[in-house]
């Protein structure tokens, strides 16, 4: 089972199912077809090449050195794309091994691991354990919530906070899903109950399809205004910090 994520919208995925043992052959065929498509629409072959996953940290470090040598490099791991048992067929151990293999590949070249766009708290647990038991890297976790204030598999914000804090994450929060204003009630619950630093990365609203193109209807001004409306200051307990944060 392969999952290829599209550029237009990261949660849109193409899945290819094949018989056990045929996965590498199908993967090679997919790469060949993808390359032929790019050549057919006009890309120069000299500018196209395949990159091994174990080289990705190298390019991230090169980009960091070229732009800001003090920047941090984060291994960004998204959802596996299959539901874990009992909702799906993927076992907890299989999910653990998939994430651990990625961590082991680049753990000496990155500064932290971000598990993002997660919808299944069971997969989140597998990911946190995979990072902590195979590296000394800080681990951040963000889940994506629906308008009913739950993830796709039913996790509410308070349960999310309690579980991941119990597992010892270094930061937690929300990414993707809704826009800043729609996520505000969810963020407030997280801020009110978290003793861990909180990450907030909303979408520019839900994507819509217009004339065959994926678009986001929230403008940059609306996005910025929505972010400013969050009550970040109530996490401060020191009066001096409270005064500084309100300036």
PDB file of C-alpha atoms in Angstrom:
ATOM      1  CA  UNK A   1       0.000   0.000   0.000  1.00  0.00           C
ATOM      2  CA  UNK A   2       1.608   3.248  -1.164  1.00  0.00           C
ATOM      3  CA  UNK A   3       0.401   6.736  -0.363  1.00  0.00           C
ATOM      4  CA  UNK A   4       1.451   9.593  -2.620  1.00  0.00           C
ATOM      5  CA  UNK A   5       0.555  13.050  -1.325  1.00  0.00           C
ATOM      6  CA  UNK A   6      -0.423  15.759  -3.789  1.00  0.00           C
ATOM      7  CA  UNK A   7       0.964  19.295  -3.828  1.00  0.00           C
ATOM      8  CA  UNK A   8      -2.475  20.904  -4.131  1.00  0.00           C
ATOM      9  CA  UNK A   9      -3.818  19.686  -0.811  1.00  0.00           C
ATOM     10  CA  UNK A  10      -1.727  17.616   1.540  1.00  0.00           C
ATOM     11  CA  UNK A  11      -4.660  15.577   2.853  1.00  0.00           C
ATOM     12  CA  UNK A  12      -5.641  14.375  -0.625  1.00  0.00           C
ATOM     13  CA  UNK A  13      -3.912  11.061  -1.114  1.00  0.00           C
ATOM     14  CA  UNK A  14      -3.642   8.518  -3.901  1.00  0.00           C
ATOM     15  CA  UNK A  15      -3.482   4.948  -2.635  1.00  0.00           C
ATOM     16  CA  UNK A  16      -2.246   1.984  -4.643  1.00  0.00           C
ATOM     17  CA  UNK A  17      -2.991  -1.467  -3.285  1.00  0.00           C
ATOM     18  CA  UNK A  18      -0.999  -4.440  -4.500  1.00  0.00           C
ATOM     19  CA  UNK A  19      -0.219  -8.011  -3.588  1.00  0.00           C
ATOM     20  CA  UNK A  20       2.389  -8.654  -0.936  1.00  0.00           C
ATOM     21  CA  UNK A  21       5.815  -8.810  -2.535  1.00  0.00           C
ATOM     22  CA  UNK A  22       4.835  -6.684  -5.535  1.00  0.00           C
ATOM     23  CA  UNK A  23       5.228  -3.354  -3.766  1.00  0.00           C
ATOM     24  CA  UNK A  24       8.713  -2.509  -5.066  1.00  0.00           C
ATOM     25  CA  UNK A  25       7.763  -3.354  -8.664  1.00  0.00           C
ATOM     26  CA  UNK A  26       4.662  -1.171  -8.498  1.00  0.00           C
ATOM     27  CA  UNK A  27       6.668   1.616  -6.887  1.00  0.00           C
ATOM     28  CA  UNK A  28       9.242   1.552  -9.691  1.00  0.00           C
ATOM     29  CA  UNK A  29       6.422   1.593 -12.268  1.00  0.00           C
ATOM     30  CA  UNK A  30       4.853   4.574 -10.512  1.00  0.00           C
ATOM     31  CA  UNK A  31       8.137   6.497 -10.567  1.00  0.00           C
ATOM     32  CA  UNK A  32       8.613   5.741 -14.263  1.00  0.00           C
ATOM     33  CA  UNK A  33       5.096   6.897 -15.144  1.00  0.00           C
ATOM     34  CA  UNK A  34       5.487  10.032 -13.040  1.00  0.00           C
ATOM     35  CA  UNK A  35       8.773  10.869 -14.752  1.00  0.00           C
ATOM     36  CA  UNK A  36       7.277  10.285 -18.212  1.00  0.00           C
ATOM     37  CA  UNK A  37       4.341  12.548 -17.366  1.00  0.00           C
ATOM     38  CA  UNK A  38       6.637  15.394 -16.313  1.00  0.00           C
ATOM     39  CA  UNK A  39       8.674  15.003 -19.497  1.00  0.00           C
ATOM     40  CA  UNK A  40       5.503  14.943 -21.601  1.00  0.00           C
ATOM     41  CA  UNK A  41       4.252  18.255 -20.219  1.00  0.00           C
ATOM     42  CA  UNK A  42       7.549  19.991 -20.915  1.00  0.00           C
ATOM     43  CA  UNK A  43       9.974  19.549 -18.014  1.00  0.00           C
ATOM     44  CA  UNK A  44      13.665  19.298 -18.907  1.00  0.00           C
ATOM     45  CA  UNK A  45      15.021  15.838 -18.027  1.00  0.00           C
ATOM     46  CA  UNK A  46      18.292  17.414 -16.864  1.00  0.00           C
ATOM     47  CA  UNK A  47      16.347  19.148 -14.080  1.00  0.00           C
ATOM     48  CA  UNK A  48      14.573  16.001 -12.846  1.00  0.00           C
ATOM     49  CA  UNK A  49      16.062  13.318 -10.628  1.00  0.00           C
ATOM     50  CA  UNK A  50      15.034  10.936  -7.897  1.00  0.00           C
ATOM     51  CA  UNK A  51      16.164  11.536  -4.337  1.00  0.00           C
ATOM     52  CA  UNK A  52      16.588   8.902  -1.648  1.00  0.00           C
ATOM     53  CA  UNK A  53      14.828   9.602   1.642  1.00  0.00           C
ATOM     54  CA  UNK A  54      18.060   9.267   3.580  1.00  0.00           C
ATOM     55  CA  UNK A  55      19.424  12.281   1.682  1.00  0.00           C
ATOM     56  CA  UNK A  56      16.578  14.634   2.593  1.00  0.00           C
ATOM     57  CA  UNK A  57      18.182  15.881   5.813  1.00  0.00           C
ATOM     58  CA  UNK A  58      21.276  16.805   3.792  1.00  0.00           C
ATOM     59  CA  UNK A  59      19.257  19.176   1.610  1.00  0.00           C
ATOM     60  CA  UNK A  60      17.491  20.654   4.611  1.00  0.00           C
ATOM     61  CA  UNK A  61      20.861  21.363   6.229  1.00  0.00           C
ATOM     62  CA  UNK A  62      22.158  22.918   3.004  1.00  0.00           C
ATOM     63  CA  UNK A  63      19.105  25.187   2.839  1.00  0.00           C
ATOM     64  CA  UNK A  64      19.600  26.148   6.472  1.00  0.00           C
ATOM     65  CA  UNK A  65      23.251  27.002   5.896  1.00  0.00           C
ATOM     66  CA  UNK A  66      22.357  29.117   2.879  1.00  0.00           C
ATOM     67  CA  UNK A  67      19.641  31.132   4.629  1.00  0.00           C
ATOM     68  CA  UNK A  68      20.035  31.052   8.405  1.00  0.00           C
ATOM     69  CA  UNK A  69      22.698  28.997  10.148  1.00  0.00           C
ATOM     70  CA  UNK A  70      20.839  29.337  13.462  1.00  0.00           C
ATOM     71  CA  UNK A  71      17.633  27.740  12.138  1.00  0.00           C
ATOM     72  CA  UNK A  72      16.512  24.345  13.391  1.00  0.00           C
ATOM     73  CA  UNK A  73      15.750  21.342  11.191  1.00  0.00           C
ATOM     74  CA  UNK A  74      12.611  19.391  12.066  1.00  0.00           C
ATOM     75  CA  UNK A  75      11.688  15.932  10.790  1.00  0.00           C
ATOM     76  CA  UNK A  76       8.047  16.391   9.760  1.00  0.00           C
ATOM     77  CA  UNK A  77       6.013  13.164   9.851  1.00  0.00           C
ATOM     78  CA  UNK A  78       2.408  13.134   8.686  1.00  0.00           C
ATOM     79  CA  UNK A  79      -0.257  10.449   9.054  1.00  0.00           C
ATOM     80  CA  UNK A  80       0.512   6.992   7.707  1.00  0.00           C
ATOM     81  CA  UNK A  81      -2.723   7.040   5.722  1.00  0.00           C
ATOM     82  CA  UNK A  82      -4.191   3.823   7.090  1.00  0.00           C
ATOM     83  CA  UNK A  83      -6.436   3.429  10.109  1.00  0.00           C
ATOM     84  CA  UNK A  84      -5.097   1.422  13.012  1.00  0.00           C
ATOM     85  CA  UNK A  85      -6.973  -1.489  14.494  1.00  0.00           C
ATOM     86  CA  UNK A  86      -9.821  -1.797  15.376  1.00  0.00           C
ATOM     87  CA  UNK A  87     -10.971   0.879  12.896  1.00  0.00           C
ATOM     88  CA  UNK A  88      -8.590  -0.389  10.213  1.00  0.00           C
ATOM     89  CA  UNK A  89      -6.135  -3.179   9.512  1.00  0.00           C
ATOM     90  CA  UNK A  90      -2.832  -1.600  10.555  1.00  0.00           C
ATOM     91  CA  UNK A  91      -1.493  -2.873  13.883  1.00  0.00           C
ATOM     92  CA  UNK A  92       0.012  -0.622  16.535  1.00  0.00           C
ATOM     93  CA  UNK A  93       3.391  -2.332  16.152  1.00  0.00           C
ATOM     94  CA  UNK A  94       3.361  -1.803  12.378  1.00  0.00           C
ATOM     95  CA  UNK A  95       2.643   1.908  12.833  1.00  0.00           C
ATOM     96  CA  UNK A  96       5.411   2.120  15.430  1.00  0.00           C
ATOM     97  CA  UNK A  97       7.948   0.480  13.097  1.00  0.00           C
ATOM     98  CA  UNK A  98       7.010   2.735  10.154  1.00  0.00           C
ATOM     99  CA  UNK A  99       7.624   5.878  12.184  1.00  0.00           C
ATOM    100  CA  UNK A 100      10.690   4.516  13.981  1.00  0.00           C
ATOM    101  CA  UNK A 101      12.350   3.684  10.647  1.00  0.00           C
ATOM    102  CA  UNK A 102      12.036   7.326   9.571  1.00  0.00           C
ATOM    103  CA  UNK A 103      13.430   8.593  12.861  1.00  0.00           C
ATOM    104  CA  UNK A 104      16.392   6.224  12.782  1.00  0.00           C
ATOM    105  CA  UNK A 105      17.194   7.301   9.224  1.00  0.00           C
ATOM    106  CA  UNK A 106      17.879  10.963  10.078  1.00  0.00           C
ATOM    107  CA  UNK A 107      17.969  11.283  13.871  1.00  0.00           C
ATOM    108  CA  UNK A 108      21.582  12.507  13.862  1.00  0.00           C
ATOM    109  CA  UNK A 109      20.847  15.224  11.311  1.00  0.00           C
ATOM    110  CA  UNK A 110      17.702  16.879  12.687  1.00  0.00           C
ATOM    111  CA  UNK A 111      16.908  18.881  15.813  1.00  0.00           C
ATOM    112  CA  UNK A 112      13.351  17.720  16.568  1.00  0.00           C
ATOM    113  CA  UNK A 113      10.456  15.621  15.280  1.00  0.00           C
ATOM    114  CA  UNK A 114       6.990  16.976  14.471  1.00  0.00           C
ATOM    115  CA  UNK A 115       4.076  14.554  14.178  1.00  0.00           C
ATOM    116  CA  UNK A 116       1.471  16.648  12.385  1.00  0.00           C
ATOM    117  CA  UNK A 117      -1.999  16.548  10.813  1.00  0.00           C
ATOM    118  CA  UNK A 118      -2.819  13.565  12.997  1.00  0.00           C
ATOM    119  CA  UNK A 119      -6.407  12.343  13.351  1.00  0.00           C
ATOM    120  CA  UNK A 120      -5.943   9.083  15.275  1.00  0.00           C
ATOM    121  CA  UNK A 121      -4.769   9.317  18.886  1.00  0.00           C
ATOM    122  CA  UNK A 122      -3.617   5.688  18.742  1.00  0.00           C
ATOM    123  CA  UNK A 123      -1.279   6.548  15.852  1.00  0.00           C
ATOM    124  CA  UNK A 124      -0.098   9.588  17.821  1.00  0.00           C
ATOM    125  CA  UNK A 125       0.838   7.301  20.718  1.00  0.00           C
ATOM    126  CA  UNK A 126       2.746   4.986  18.363  1.00  0.00           C
ATOM    127  CA  UNK A 127       4.586   7.978  16.915  1.00  0.00           C
ATOM    128  CA  UNK A 128       5.572   9.495  20.255  1.00  0.00           C
ATOM    129  CA  UNK A 129       6.893   6.180  21.538  1.00  0.00           C
ATOM    130  CA  UNK A 130       8.747   5.562  18.263  1.00  0.00           C
ATOM    131  CA  UNK A 131      10.539   8.907  18.568  1.00  0.00           C
ATOM    132  CA  UNK A 132      11.318   8.670  22.272  1.00  0.00           C
ATOM    133  CA  UNK A 133      12.508   5.061  22.213  1.00  0.00           C
ATOM    134  CA  UNK A 134      14.739   5.518  19.161  1.00  0.00           C
ATOM    135  CA  UNK A 135      16.230   8.987  19.706  1.00  0.00           C
ATOM    136  CA  UNK A 136      16.787  11.785  22.191  1.00  0.00           C
ATOM    137  CA  UNK A 137      14.995  14.317  20.001  1.00  0.00           C
ATOM    138  CA  UNK A 138      12.251  16.669  21.219  1.00  0.00           C
ATOM    139  CA  UNK A 139       8.862  15.597  19.906  1.00  0.00           C
ATOM    140  CA  UNK A 140       6.009  17.929  18.942  1.00  0.00           C
ATOM    141  CA  UNK A 141       2.484  16.728  18.097  1.00  0.00           C
ATOM    142  CA  UNK A 142      -0.361  18.537  16.342  1.00  0.00           C
ATOM    143  CA  UNK A 143      -3.752  17.040  15.524  1.00  0.00           C
ATOM    144  CA  UNK A 144      -6.382  18.239  13.087  1.00  0.00           C
ATOM    145  CA  UNK A 145      -9.921  18.846  14.342  1.00  0.00           C
ATOM    146  CA  UNK A 146     -13.319  19.069  12.654  1.00  0.00           C
ATOM    147  CA  UNK A 147     -15.998  21.713  13.258  1.00  0.00           C
ATOM    148  CA  UNK A 148     -17.560  19.401  15.888  1.00  0.00           C
ATOM    149  CA  UNK A 149     -14.388  19.877  17.982  1.00  0.00           C
ATOM    150  CA  UNK A 150     -13.263  16.299  17.433  1.00  0.00           C
ATOM    151  CA  UNK A 151     -10.737  14.617  15.178  1.00  0.00           C
ATOM    152  CA  UNK A 152     -11.823  12.314  12.378  1.00  0.00           C
ATOM    153  CA  UNK A 153     -11.626   9.341  14.756  1.00  0.00           C
ATOM    154  CA  UNK A 154     -13.439  11.123  17.592  1.00  0.00           C
ATOM    155  CA  UNK A 155     -10.727  12.537  19.870  1.00  0.00           C
ATOM    156  CA  UNK A 156     -11.680  15.731  21.710  1.00  0.00           C
ATOM    157  CA  UNK A 157      -9.115  18.451  22.632  1.00  0.00           C
ATOM    158  CA  UNK A 158      -9.035  17.677  26.369  1.00  0.00           C
ATOM    159  CA  UNK A 159      -8.384  13.973  25.819  1.00  0.00           C
ATOM    160  CA  UNK A 160      -5.655  14.865  23.323  1.00  0.00           C
ATOM    161  CA  UNK A 161      -3.918  17.124  25.858  1.00  0.00           C
ATOM    162  CA  UNK A 162      -4.142  14.602  28.696  1.00  0.00           C
ATOM    163  CA  UNK A 163      -2.816  11.686  26.647  1.00  0.00           C
ATOM    164  CA  UNK A 164       0.119  13.385  24.905  1.00  0.00           C
ATOM    165  CA  UNK A 165       1.226  15.256  28.020  1.00  0.00           C
ATOM    166  CA  UNK A 166       1.211  11.924  29.831  1.00  0.00           C
ATOM    167  CA  UNK A 167       3.520  10.594  27.106  1.00  0.00           C
ATOM    168  CA  UNK A 168       5.930  13.486  27.656  1.00  0.00           C
ATOM    169  CA  UNK A 169       5.702  15.548  24.460  1.00  0.00           C
ATOM    170  CA  UNK A 170       7.649  18.803  24.318  1.00  0.00           C
ATOM    171  CA  UNK A 171       4.920  20.771  22.505  1.00  0.00           C
ATOM    172  CA  UNK A 172       1.379  20.062  21.344  1.00  0.00           C
ATOM    173  CA  UNK A 173      -1.314  21.776  19.341  1.00  0.00           C
ATOM    174  CA  UNK A 174      -3.424  21.995  16.215  1.00  0.00           C
ATOM    175  CA  UNK A 175      -2.607  22.275  12.537  1.00  0.00           C
ATOM    176  CA  UNK A 176      -4.461  22.286   9.239  1.00  0.00           C
ATOM    177  CA  UNK A 177      -8.236  21.616   9.364  1.00  0.00           C
ATOM    178  CA  UNK A 178     -10.196  24.841   9.938  1.00  0.00           C
ATOM    179  CA  UNK A 179      -9.383  28.559   9.786  1.00  0.00           C
ATOM    180  CA  UNK A 180      -8.176  30.662  12.761  1.00  0.00           C
ATOM    181  CA  UNK A 181     -11.648  31.825  13.833  1.00  0.00           C
ATOM    182  CA  UNK A 182     -13.239  28.386  13.563  1.00  0.00           C
ATOM    183  CA  UNK A 183     -10.396  26.788  15.547  1.00  0.00           C
ATOM    184  CA  UNK A 184     -10.538  29.342  18.367  1.00  0.00           C
ATOM    185  CA  UNK A 185     -12.864  27.342  20.692  1.00  0.00           C
ATOM    186  CA  UNK A 186     -10.655  24.284  20.270  1.00  0.00           C
ATOM    187  CA  UNK A 187      -7.466  26.256  20.899  1.00  0.00           C
ATOM    188  CA  UNK A 188      -8.954  27.829  24.020  1.00  0.00           C
ATOM    189  CA  UNK A 189      -9.687  24.380  25.471  1.00  0.00           C
ATOM    190  CA  UNK A 190      -6.114  23.306  24.760  1.00  0.00           C
ATOM    191  CA  UNK A 191      -4.599  26.475  26.235  1.00  0.00           C
ATOM    192  CA  UNK A 192      -6.767  26.217  29.349  1.00  0.00           C
ATOM    193  CA  UNK A 193      -5.676  22.650  30.056  1.00  0.00           C
ATOM    194  CA  UNK A 194      -2.126  22.339  28.733  1.00  0.00           C
ATOM    195  CA  UNK A 195       0.992  22.805  30.831  1.00  0.00           C
ATOM    196  CA  UNK A 196       3.052  22.216  27.667  1.00  0.00           C
ATOM    197  CA  UNK A 197       3.924  24.827  24.986  1.00  0.00           C
ATOM    198  CA  UNK A 198       1.153  25.030  22.384  1.00  0.00           C
ATOM    199  CA  UNK A 199       1.598  25.132  18.585  1.00  0.00           C
ATOM    200  CA  UNK A 200      -1.116  26.769  16.468  1.00  0.00           C
ATOM    201  CA  UNK A 201      -1.079  26.313  12.673  1.00  0.00           C
ATOM    202  CA  UNK A 202      -4.581  26.798  11.235  1.00  0.00           C
ATOM    203  CA  UNK A 203      -5.489  26.473   7.585  1.00  0.00           C
ATOM    204  CA  UNK A 204      -6.661  29.467   5.606  1.00  0.00           C
ATOM    205  CA  UNK A 205     -10.107  27.907   5.955  1.00  0.00           C
ATOM    206  CA  UNK A 206     -11.187  24.692   4.290  1.00  0.00           C
ATOM    207  CA  UNK A 207     -10.061  24.262   0.658  1.00  0.00           C
ATOM    208  CA  UNK A 208     -12.607  24.735  -2.120  1.00  0.00           C
ATOM    209  CA  UNK A 209     -12.450  23.766  -5.772  1.00  0.00           C
ATOM    210  CA  UNK A 210     -12.842  26.635  -8.265  1.00  0.00           C
ATOM    211  CA  UNK A 211     -12.380  26.150 -11.999  1.00  0.00           C
ATOM    212  CA  UNK A 212     -10.428  22.970 -11.350  1.00  0.00           C
ATOM    213  CA  UNK A 213      -8.060  24.672  -8.893  1.00  0.00           C
ATOM    214  CA  UNK A 214      -7.867  24.159  -5.132  1.00  0.00           C
ATOM    215  CA  UNK A 215      -8.297  27.528  -3.388  1.00  0.00           C
ATOM    216  CA  UNK A 216      -8.443  28.879   0.156  1.00  0.00           C
ATOM    217  CA  UNK A 217     -10.978  31.655   0.712  1.00  0.00           C
ATOM    218  CA  UNK A 218      -9.546  33.217   3.885  1.00  0.00           C
ATOM    219  CA  UNK A 219      -7.447  36.262   2.943  1.00  0.00           C
ATOM    220  CA  UNK A 220      -4.070  37.013   4.544  1.00  0.00           C
ATOM    221  CA  UNK A 221      -5.647  39.947   6.398  1.00  0.00           C
ATOM    222  CA  UNK A 222      -8.463  37.777   7.756  1.00  0.00           C
ATOM    223  CA  UNK A 223      -5.974  35.097   8.744  1.00  0.00           C
ATOM    224  CA  UNK A 224      -3.762  37.576  10.631  1.00  0.00           C
ATOM    225  CA  UNK A 225      -6.759  39.103  12.405  1.00  0.00           C
ATOM    226  CA  UNK A 226      -7.987  35.674  13.440  1.00  0.00           C
ATOM    227  CA  UNK A 227      -4.585  34.829  14.913  1.00  0.00           C
ATOM    228  CA  UNK A 228      -4.404  38.093  16.847  1.00  0.00           C
ATOM    229  CA  UNK A 229      -7.729  37.272  18.519  1.00  0.00           C
ATOM    230  CA  UNK A 230      -6.310  34.250  20.336  1.00  0.00           C
ATOM    231  CA  UNK A 231      -5.902  34.717  24.060  1.00  0.00           C
ATOM    232  CA  UNK A 232      -2.249  33.782  24.313  1.00  0.00           C
ATOM    233  CA  UNK A 233      -1.660  35.869  27.432  1.00  0.00           C
ATOM    234  CA  UNK A 234      -3.707  33.762  29.865  1.00  0.00           C
ATOM    235  CA  UNK A 235      -0.970  31.131  29.928  1.00  0.00           C
ATOM    236  CA  UNK A 236       1.364  33.577  31.680  1.00  0.00           C
ATOM    237  CA  UNK A 237       1.388  33.304  35.460  1.00  0.00           C
ATOM    238  CA  UNK A 238       3.934  36.003  36.227  1.00  0.00           C
ATOM    239  CA  UNK A 239       2.565  39.565  36.384  1.00  0.00           C
ATOM    240  CA  UNK A 240       5.650  41.001  34.707  1.00  0.00           C
ATOM    241  CA  UNK A 241       5.318  38.579  31.802  1.00  0.00           C
ATOM    242  CA  UNK A 242       1.606  39.350  31.626  1.00  0.00           C
ATOM    243  CA  UNK A 243       2.338  43.054  31.316  1.00  0.00           C
ATOM    244  CA  UNK A 244       5.013  42.449  28.661  1.00  0.00           C
ATOM    245  CA  UNK A 245       2.761  40.195  26.589  1.00  0.00           C
ATOM    246  CA  UNK A 246       0.031  42.859  26.441  1.00  0.00           C
ATOM    247  CA  UNK A 247       2.337  45.509  24.947  1.00  0.00           C
TER     248      UNK A 247
END
